[in-house]
Amino acid sequence: MQKQSDTAIARPLLAPKSVAIVGASDDPTKTTARPQQFLAQAGYEGQAYFVNPRRETVQGVKAWPSLSSLPEVPEHVYIMTGAEAAIEAVRECARLGVAVATVLSSGFAEEGSEGQEREDRLRAAAAEGIVRVVGPSSLGVVNPRNGVMLTGNAAFGEPDIPQGGIFVASQSGSVIGSLVSRARGRGIGFAGLVSTGGEADLSLGSICEATLDDPGVTSYALFLESLRHSEDLASFAHAAQKAGKPVAVYKLGRSEEAAALSVSHTGALAGEDSESEAFFRACGFARVNNFESLVEAPALLKRVGTADQPRTPRIGVVTTTGGGAAIMVDQLAIRGMTIAGPSEQLVADMNAAGAPIPQLDCGPGPGRGPARRGDHGAAVAPGQR
């Protein structure tokens, strides 16, 4: 059967008119009970169905014995069962014509040859219909803009998940919750978050490319454990540049130890970090070295853009004390940064405003090259020396 194109999955992925949770639990303390709670709390306005063949109700809502028993075909199904049951659920999705199935279940390629055999059967089950699969081992799909909360990640139990323009795609499931927790206090919001899991069908790159036409998505934050499906990432990179939507990326595996951990966790080779660095430069991705920076970088990139060629960072420092300026400039200088001093116009404007900037001659002014140890005059410290 003809599969849906990658670009066709954006709406059922992030804005489905109906969803179903397979394996929904009646025990509110269990992870498999959370999506039902989160959907209700977020005010999801579509139709939500909960499948549990062993119960008549789950958390006070009607339970259905199977997907086939539902009064309509849901557009997006979240499967929260064991591996073998997940394969059958995907097969049922294919038979019914479900558009997207997200699979939480683990026990696939990351578990060696037996797991790989199960993943092959999962892929074959999906191929029996049009359904596209996110996962397996996906912690879910979230869209704060419309209340889609197909996840068991506890971070999404908090009310009022912040909305914004950043689309997050992560190969690590728990990271989507960690980013939301960090962004909340910074006033940063999200247009969508997807845990891509094992990428047995839909890859991280293809999911991101499918969302490029969404006007609510203005930038991307990617968390990578490996460069699997690099051709899809490259295709997305080219399309993102054309669309003017910047991409920030954080990748594990700079150390041998972290790379080995990624292999054991995902079953995918992390590769040499130098190869990753070259790939990101070729794609025009802005790589961040600090996890917290992953949620802060997209807004900065929207303002300054990404360079086609590497360039030396130029930084201005504003402090209230000369000592603070010295600390900042010293730390920036030893990292090879170029410190941009105050322009003559800025000095004049500050003087006119009654906040004079000392005329220091020891620092390199704007465009005068890299700072050296002791080059503290490039910082602005009004009224201080």
Short mmCIF file of C-alpha atoms in Angstrom, two decimals:
data_model
loop_
_atom_site.label_atom_id
_atom_site.label_comp_id
_atom_site.label_asym_id
_atom_site.label_seq_id
_atom_site.Cartn_x
_atom_site.Cartn_y
_atom_site.Cartn_z
CA MET A 1 0.00 0.00 0.00
CA GLN A 2 1.18 3.54 -0.79
CA LYS A 3 2.65 5.15 2.31
CA GLN A 4 1.93 8.73 3.31
CA SER A 5 4.70 11.10 2.37
CA ASP A 6 6.79 12.47 5.23
CA THR A 7 5.37 15.97 4.67
CA ALA A 8 1.78 14.70 4.95
CA ILE A 9 2.17 13.61 8.55
CA ALA A 10 2.53 17.07 10.12
CA ARG A 11 -1.15 17.65 10.91
CA PRO A 12 -2.04 14.20 12.29
CA LEU A 13 1.26 14.23 14.19
CA LEU A 14 0.82 17.61 15.91
CA ALA A 15 -2.83 18.55 15.42
CA PRO A 16 -4.90 15.34 15.23
CA LYS A 17 -8.67 15.69 15.39
CA SER A 18 -8.85 12.40 17.28
CA VAL A 19 -6.40 10.35 19.34
CA ALA A 20 -6.37 6.93 20.99
CA ILE A 21 -4.24 5.60 23.84
CA VAL A 22 -3.62 1.85 23.60
CA GLY A 23 -2.75 0.39 26.99
CA ALA A 24 -4.40 3.18 29.00
CA SER A 25 -4.36 2.40 32.72
CA ASP A 26 -7.01 2.90 35.38
CA ASP A 27 -4.30 3.32 38.02
CA PRO A 28 -3.59 7.07 38.18
CA THR A 29 -0.11 6.45 39.62
CA LYS A 30 1.11 4.58 36.55
CA THR A 31 2.93 6.14 33.61
CA THR A 32 0.34 4.64 31.24
CA ALA A 33 -2.37 6.68 32.99
CA ARG A 34 -0.65 10.01 32.46
CA PRO A 35 -1.59 10.82 28.84
CA GLN A 36 -5.29 10.69 29.76
CA GLN A 37 -4.67 13.07 32.66
CA PHE A 38 -2.47 15.39 30.61
CA LEU A 39 -4.94 15.61 27.71
CA ALA A 40 -7.73 16.60 30.08
CA GLN A 41 -5.61 19.13 31.94
CA ALA A 42 -4.34 20.75 28.73
CA GLY A 43 -7.86 21.10 27.33
CA TYR A 44 -7.46 18.94 24.23
CA GLU A 45 -10.60 19.63 22.20
CA GLY A 46 -10.44 16.65 19.86
CA GLN A 47 -11.94 13.23 20.50
CA ALA A 48 -9.87 11.02 22.82
CA TYR A 49 -10.34 7.25 23.12
CA PHE A 50 -8.77 4.92 25.67
CA VAL A 51 -8.16 1.28 24.81
CA ASN A 52 -7.96 -1.35 27.55
CA PRO A 53 -9.56 -4.75 26.83
CA ARG A 54 -9.57 -5.72 30.52
CA ARG A 55 -11.69 -2.84 31.80
CA GLU A 56 -14.98 -1.12 31.07
CA THR A 57 -13.68 2.25 32.24
CA VAL A 58 -10.30 3.87 32.83
CA GLN A 59 -10.12 6.75 35.28
CA GLY A 60 -13.88 7.21 34.99
CA VAL A 61 -13.99 7.29 31.18
CA LYS A 62 -15.27 4.56 28.85
CA ALA A 63 -12.62 2.02 27.86
CA TRP A 64 -12.71 0.32 24.47
CA PRO A 65 -11.56 -3.26 23.89
CA SER A 66 -9.62 -2.50 20.69
CA LEU A 67 -8.93 0.11 18.07
CA SER A 68 -11.29 -1.73 15.74
CA SER A 69 -14.17 -1.22 18.19
CA LEU A 70 -13.89 2.58 18.15
CA PRO A 71 -16.67 4.57 16.45
CA GLU A 72 -14.13 6.26 14.20
CA VAL A 73 -10.55 5.78 13.02
CA PRO A 74 -8.31 7.95 15.21
CA GLU A 75 -5.75 10.06 13.41
CA HIS A 76 -2.99 9.52 15.98
CA VAL A 77 -2.56 6.49 18.22
CA TYR A 78 -0.18 6.34 21.18
CA ILE A 79 0.81 2.75 21.97
CA MET A 80 1.88 2.06 25.57
CA THR A 81 2.13 -1.73 25.73
CA GLY A 82 4.83 -4.40 25.69
CA ALA A 83 6.81 -4.94 22.51
CA GLU A 84 4.83 -7.87 21.05
CA ALA A 85 1.49 -6.22 21.76
CA ALA A 86 2.81 -3.01 20.20
CA ILE A 87 3.56 -4.82 16.94
CA GLU A 88 -0.01 -6.09 16.80
CA ALA A 89 -1.36 -2.65 17.63
CA VAL A 90 0.65 -1.13 14.76
CA ARG A 91 -0.71 -3.84 12.46
CA GLU A 92 -4.24 -2.89 13.55
CA CYS A 93 -3.44 0.77 12.88
CA ALA A 94 -2.30 -0.16 9.38
CA ARG A 95 -5.43 -2.17 8.70
CA LEU A 96 -7.72 0.64 9.88
CA GLY A 97 -5.93 3.47 8.07
CA VAL A 98 -4.56 5.33 11.08
CA ALA A 99 -2.27 8.16 9.96
CA VAL A 100 0.33 8.20 12.78
CA ALA A 101 1.21 5.74 15.53
CA THR A 102 3.65 6.69 18.27
CA VAL A 103 5.17 3.71 20.07
CA LEU A 104 6.40 4.01 23.66
CA SER A 105 7.33 0.34 23.91
CA SER A 106 10.96 -0.67 24.26
CA GLY A 107 12.60 -4.02 23.49
CA PHE A 108 13.57 -3.39 19.89
CA ALA A 109 16.89 -2.68 18.14
CA GLU A 110 18.57 -1.47 21.33
CA GLU A 111 18.34 -5.04 22.69
CA GLY A 112 20.50 -6.79 20.11
CA SER A 113 19.58 -9.32 17.44
CA GLU A 114 16.30 -10.42 19.03
CA GLY A 115 15.23 -6.83 19.41
CA GLN A 116 16.23 -6.08 15.82
CA GLU A 117 14.04 -8.95 14.65
CA ARG A 118 11.10 -7.44 16.56
CA GLU A 119 11.80 -4.03 15.03
CA ASP A 120 11.80 -5.57 11.55
CA ARG A 121 8.37 -7.06 12.30
CA LEU A 122 7.15 -3.70 13.61
CA ARG A 123 8.26 -2.04 10.39
CA ALA A 124 6.63 -4.76 8.30
CA ALA A 125 3.37 -4.38 10.23
CA ALA A 126 3.31 -0.65 9.49
CA ALA A 127 4.00 -1.35 5.82
CA GLU A 128 0.65 -3.15 5.58
CA GLY A 129 -1.09 0.24 5.55
CA ILE A 130 -0.51 3.99 5.34
CA VAL A 131 0.41 4.44 9.01
CA ARG A 132 3.69 6.18 9.83
CA VAL A 133 5.44 5.28 13.06
CA VAL A 134 7.21 7.50 15.60
CA GLY A 135 9.50 5.36 17.75
CA PRO A 136 9.71 2.76 19.14
CA SER A 137 10.94 3.84 22.58
CA SER A 138 9.33 7.23 22.02
CA LEU A 139 8.26 9.15 25.09
CA GLY A 140 5.71 10.84 22.94
CA VAL A 141 4.49 13.88 21.04
CA VAL A 142 3.40 17.19 22.59
CA ASN A 143 1.87 20.32 21.10
CA PRO A 144 1.23 22.98 23.78
CA ARG A 145 -0.68 25.09 21.27
CA ASN A 146 -3.67 22.74 21.08
CA GLY A 147 -3.44 20.46 24.11
CA VAL A 148 -2.00 17.40 22.36
CA MET A 149 -0.20 15.63 25.24
CA LEU A 150 0.60 12.14 24.01
CA THR A 151 3.32 11.46 26.55
CA GLY A 152 3.96 9.84 29.88
CA ASN A 153 6.75 12.26 30.81
CA ALA A 154 5.94 13.64 34.27
CA ALA A 155 7.16 17.15 33.35
CA PHE A 156 4.01 17.61 31.26
CA GLY A 157 1.83 17.15 34.32
CA GLU A 158 2.53 20.79 35.16
CA PRO A 159 -0.23 23.18 34.03
CA ASP A 160 0.26 25.75 31.28
CA ILE A 161 3.11 24.25 29.29
CA PRO A 162 4.77 27.34 27.74
CA GLN A 163 3.88 28.05 24.13
CA GLY A 164 6.27 29.61 21.64
CA GLY A 165 7.98 29.05 18.31
CA ILE A 166 10.62 26.40 19.11
CA PHE A 167 10.11 22.88 17.80
CA VAL A 168 12.07 20.28 19.76
CA ALA A 169 13.06 16.91 18.34
CA SER A 170 15.01 14.61 20.62
CA GLN A 171 16.45 11.14 20.30
CA SER A 172 16.32 10.94 24.09
CA GLY A 173 12.84 10.72 25.57
CA SER A 174 13.43 12.32 28.96
CA VAL A 175 15.08 15.36 27.39
CA ILE A 176 11.81 16.85 26.14
CA GLY A 177 10.63 17.14 29.73
CA SER A 178 13.97 18.50 30.92
CA LEU A 179 13.91 21.24 28.29
CA VAL A 180 10.39 22.29 29.27
CA SER A 181 11.39 22.50 32.92
CA ARG A 182 14.41 24.67 32.08
CA ALA A 183 12.54 26.87 29.62
CA ARG A 184 9.64 27.65 31.93
CA GLY A 185 11.68 29.95 34.16
CA ARG A 186 13.25 31.69 31.17
CA GLY A 187 10.00 32.68 29.48
CA ILE A 188 10.72 30.38 26.52
CA GLY A 189 7.92 28.43 24.86
CA PHE A 190 7.43 25.62 22.37
CA ALA A 191 5.49 24.94 19.18
CA GLY A 192 5.93 21.18 19.58
CA LEU A 193 8.13 18.50 21.14
CA VAL A 194 8.74 15.02 19.73
CA SER A 195 10.71 12.15 21.21
CA THR A 196 11.82 10.29 18.09
CA GLY A 197 12.98 7.12 19.85
CA GLY A 198 14.42 4.36 17.69
CA GLU A 199 13.37 5.92 14.35
CA ALA A 200 12.28 2.60 12.88
CA ASP A 201 10.17 4.50 10.35
CA LEU A 202 10.03 8.28 10.69
CA SER A 203 13.44 9.81 11.33
CA LEU A 204 14.18 12.94 13.32
CA GLY A 205 15.12 14.79 10.14
CA SER A 206 11.96 13.81 8.27
CA ILE A 207 9.74 14.77 11.22
CA CYS A 208 11.36 18.19 11.42
CA GLU A 209 11.13 18.75 7.67
CA ALA A 210 7.42 17.87 7.78
CA THR A 211 6.82 20.78 10.18
CA LEU A 212 8.60 23.48 8.18
CA ASP A 213 5.37 24.77 6.62
CA ASP A 214 3.82 25.31 10.06
CA PRO A 215 3.84 29.11 10.58
CA GLY A 216 3.83 28.55 14.34
CA VAL A 217 7.25 26.88 14.14
CA THR A 218 9.97 29.53 13.91
CA SER A 219 13.11 27.60 14.94
CA TYR A 220 14.38 24.17 15.96
CA ALA A 221 16.23 22.62 18.89
CA LEU A 222 17.64 19.14 18.27
CA PHE A 223 19.02 16.74 20.86
CA LEU A 224 21.03 13.99 19.16
CA GLU A 225 22.62 10.83 20.46
CA SER A 226 23.80 9.69 17.03
CA LEU A 227 23.73 10.73 13.37
CA ARG A 228 21.45 7.96 12.21
CA HIS A 229 19.53 8.83 9.01
CA SER A 230 21.98 11.65 8.29
CA GLU A 231 20.62 12.01 4.76
CA ASP A 232 17.24 13.05 6.21
CA LEU A 233 18.95 15.53 8.53
CA ALA A 234 20.81 17.02 5.56
CA SER A 235 17.57 17.32 3.59
CA PHE A 236 15.91 19.05 6.53
CA ALA A 237 18.90 21.38 6.93
CA HIS A 238 18.65 22.51 3.30
CA ALA A 239 14.89 23.08 3.58
CA ALA A 240 15.22 24.89 6.92
CA GLN A 241 17.77 27.31 5.45
CA LYS A 242 15.42 28.08 2.55
CA ALA A 243 12.56 28.64 5.02
CA GLY A 244 14.70 30.93 7.19
CA LYS A 245 14.20 28.80 10.29
CA PRO A 246 17.41 28.38 12.31
CA VAL A 247 18.48 25.12 13.95
CA ALA A 248 20.37 24.64 17.21
CA VAL A 249 21.75 21.21 18.06
CA TYR A 250 23.22 19.51 21.11
CA LYS A 251 24.89 16.17 20.49
CA LEU A 252 26.19 13.61 22.93
CA GLY A 253 29.39 11.67 22.34
CA ARG A 254 32.19 14.21 22.62
CA SER A 255 33.93 11.78 24.96
CA GLU A 256 34.50 8.09 24.30
CA GLU A 257 32.55 7.25 27.44
CA ALA A 258 29.47 9.21 26.37
CA ALA A 259 29.65 7.73 22.89
CA ALA A 260 29.71 4.21 24.36
CA LEU A 261 26.72 5.03 26.55
CA SER A 262 24.77 6.27 23.52
CA VAL A 263 25.41 2.96 21.74
CA SER A 264 24.16 0.93 24.69
CA HIS A 265 21.09 3.14 25.05
CA THR A 266 20.01 3.46 21.43
CA GLY A 267 21.72 0.67 19.52
CA ALA A 268 23.04 3.25 17.04
CA LEU A 269 26.70 4.16 16.58
CA ALA A 270 27.53 7.68 17.71
CA GLY A 271 30.48 8.11 15.29
CA GLU A 272 33.55 10.29 15.68
CA ASP A 273 32.74 13.71 17.10
CA SER A 274 34.90 15.40 14.47
CA GLU A 275 32.62 13.91 11.82
CA SER A 276 29.57 15.27 13.63
CA GLU A 277 31.16 18.70 13.88
CA ALA A 278 31.88 18.79 10.15
CA PHE A 279 28.37 17.58 9.36
CA PHE A 280 26.73 20.29 11.48
CA ARG A 281 28.87 22.99 9.86
CA ALA A 282 27.91 21.73 6.42
CA CYS A 283 24.23 21.77 7.44
CA GLY A 284 24.39 25.27 8.88
CA PHE A 285 23.34 24.02 12.30
CA ALA A 286 24.50 25.96 15.35
CA ARG A 287 26.00 23.46 17.77
CA VAL A 288 25.80 24.32 21.46
CA ASN A 289 28.10 22.86 24.09
CA ASN A 290 25.86 23.50 27.06
CA PHE A 291 22.54 21.70 27.48
CA GLU A 292 20.79 24.77 28.91
CA SER A 293 21.85 26.74 25.84
CA LEU A 294 19.77 24.48 23.62
CA VAL A 295 16.55 26.29 24.61
CA GLU A 296 18.18 29.73 24.58
CA ALA A 297 20.03 29.51 21.26
CA PRO A 298 17.04 29.44 18.84
CA ALA A 299 15.85 32.93 19.82
CA LEU A 300 19.39 34.28 19.45
CA LEU A 301 19.76 32.62 16.06
CA LYS A 302 16.52 34.25 14.89
CA ARG A 303 18.16 37.61 15.57
CA VAL A 304 21.72 37.07 14.35
CA GLY A 305 21.34 34.13 11.97
CA THR A 306 23.89 31.41 11.38
CA ALA A 307 27.08 31.99 9.45
CA ASP A 308 27.75 30.12 6.22
CA GLN A 309 31.41 30.10 7.24
CA PRO A 310 32.90 29.97 10.74
CA ARG A 311 33.55 33.41 12.15
CA THR A 312 35.22 34.73 15.27
CA PRO A 313 32.62 35.71 17.89
CA ARG A 314 32.58 39.43 18.75
CA ILE A 315 31.19 40.19 22.18
CA GLY A 316 30.41 43.36 24.09
CA VAL A 317 30.33 43.33 27.89
CA VAL A 318 28.19 45.64 30.02
CA THR A 319 28.85 45.68 33.78
CA THR A 320 28.44 48.03 36.75
CA THR A 321 32.00 47.57 37.98
CA GLY A 322 35.46 47.58 36.48
CA GLY A 323 36.33 44.46 38.45
CA GLY A 324 33.38 42.62 36.95
CA ALA A 325 34.46 43.76 33.50
CA ALA A 326 37.97 42.43 34.13
CA ILE A 327 36.63 39.01 35.14
CA MET A 328 34.38 38.72 32.11
CA VAL A 329 36.93 39.96 29.57
CA ASP A 330 39.65 37.72 31.00
CA GLN A 331 37.47 34.63 30.67
CA LEU A 332 36.37 35.56 27.15
CA ALA A 333 39.93 36.36 26.06
CA ILE A 334 41.41 33.02 27.06
CA ARG A 335 38.71 31.39 24.94
CA GLY A 336 39.77 33.31 21.85
CA MET A 337 36.79 35.67 21.71
CA THR A 338 36.99 39.12 20.13
CA ILE A 339 35.86 41.78 22.58
CA ALA A 340 34.05 44.72 20.94
CA GLY A 341 34.61 47.98 22.83
CA PRO A 342 32.10 50.84 23.01
CA SER A 343 31.83 52.96 19.89
CA GLU A 344 32.41 56.70 19.95
CA GLN A 345 28.69 57.25 19.41
CA LEU A 346 27.80 55.04 22.39
CA VAL A 347 30.30 56.88 24.59
CA ALA A 348 28.78 60.20 23.55
CA ASP A 349 25.22 59.02 24.12
CA MET A 350 26.07 57.64 27.55
CA ASN A 351 27.85 60.86 28.51
CA ALA A 352 24.80 62.86 27.44
CA ALA A 353 22.59 60.60 29.54
CA GLY A 354 24.70 61.26 32.63
CA ALA A 355 26.30 57.81 32.72
CA PRO A 356 29.81 58.42 31.42
CA ILE A 357 31.97 55.56 30.18
CA PRO A 358 35.61 55.85 31.23
CA GLN A 359 37.98 56.40 28.34
CA LEU A 360 40.23 53.35 28.66
CA ASP A 361 42.98 52.84 26.15
CA CYS A 362 44.09 49.31 27.03
CA GLY A 363 41.38 47.43 25.16
CA PRO A 364 40.83 46.72 21.49
CA GLY A 365 37.93 48.75 20.18
CA PRO A 366 35.34 47.46 17.75
CA GLY A 367 36.90 45.27 15.11
CA ARG A 368 40.43 45.63 16.47
CA GLY A 369 41.10 41.94 16.87
CA PRO A 370 41.11 39.38 19.63
CA ALA A 371 41.37 40.47 23.22
CA ARG A 372 44.46 39.63 25.24
CA ARG A 373 44.89 39.02 28.92
CA GLY A 374 44.52 42.43 30.55
CA ASP A 375 42.47 43.95 27.70
CA HIS A 376 39.69 45.16 29.96
CA GLY A 377 38.85 48.44 28.32
CA ALA A 378 36.55 46.80 25.81
CA ALA A 379 33.89 46.39 28.45
CA VAL A 380 31.35 49.08 29.29
CA ALA A 381 31.36 49.91 32.99
CA PRO A 382 29.51 53.24 33.40
CA GLY A 383 31.07 55.50 35.98
CA GLN A 384 33.61 52.89 37.07
CA ARG A 385 37.32 52.29 36.57
#
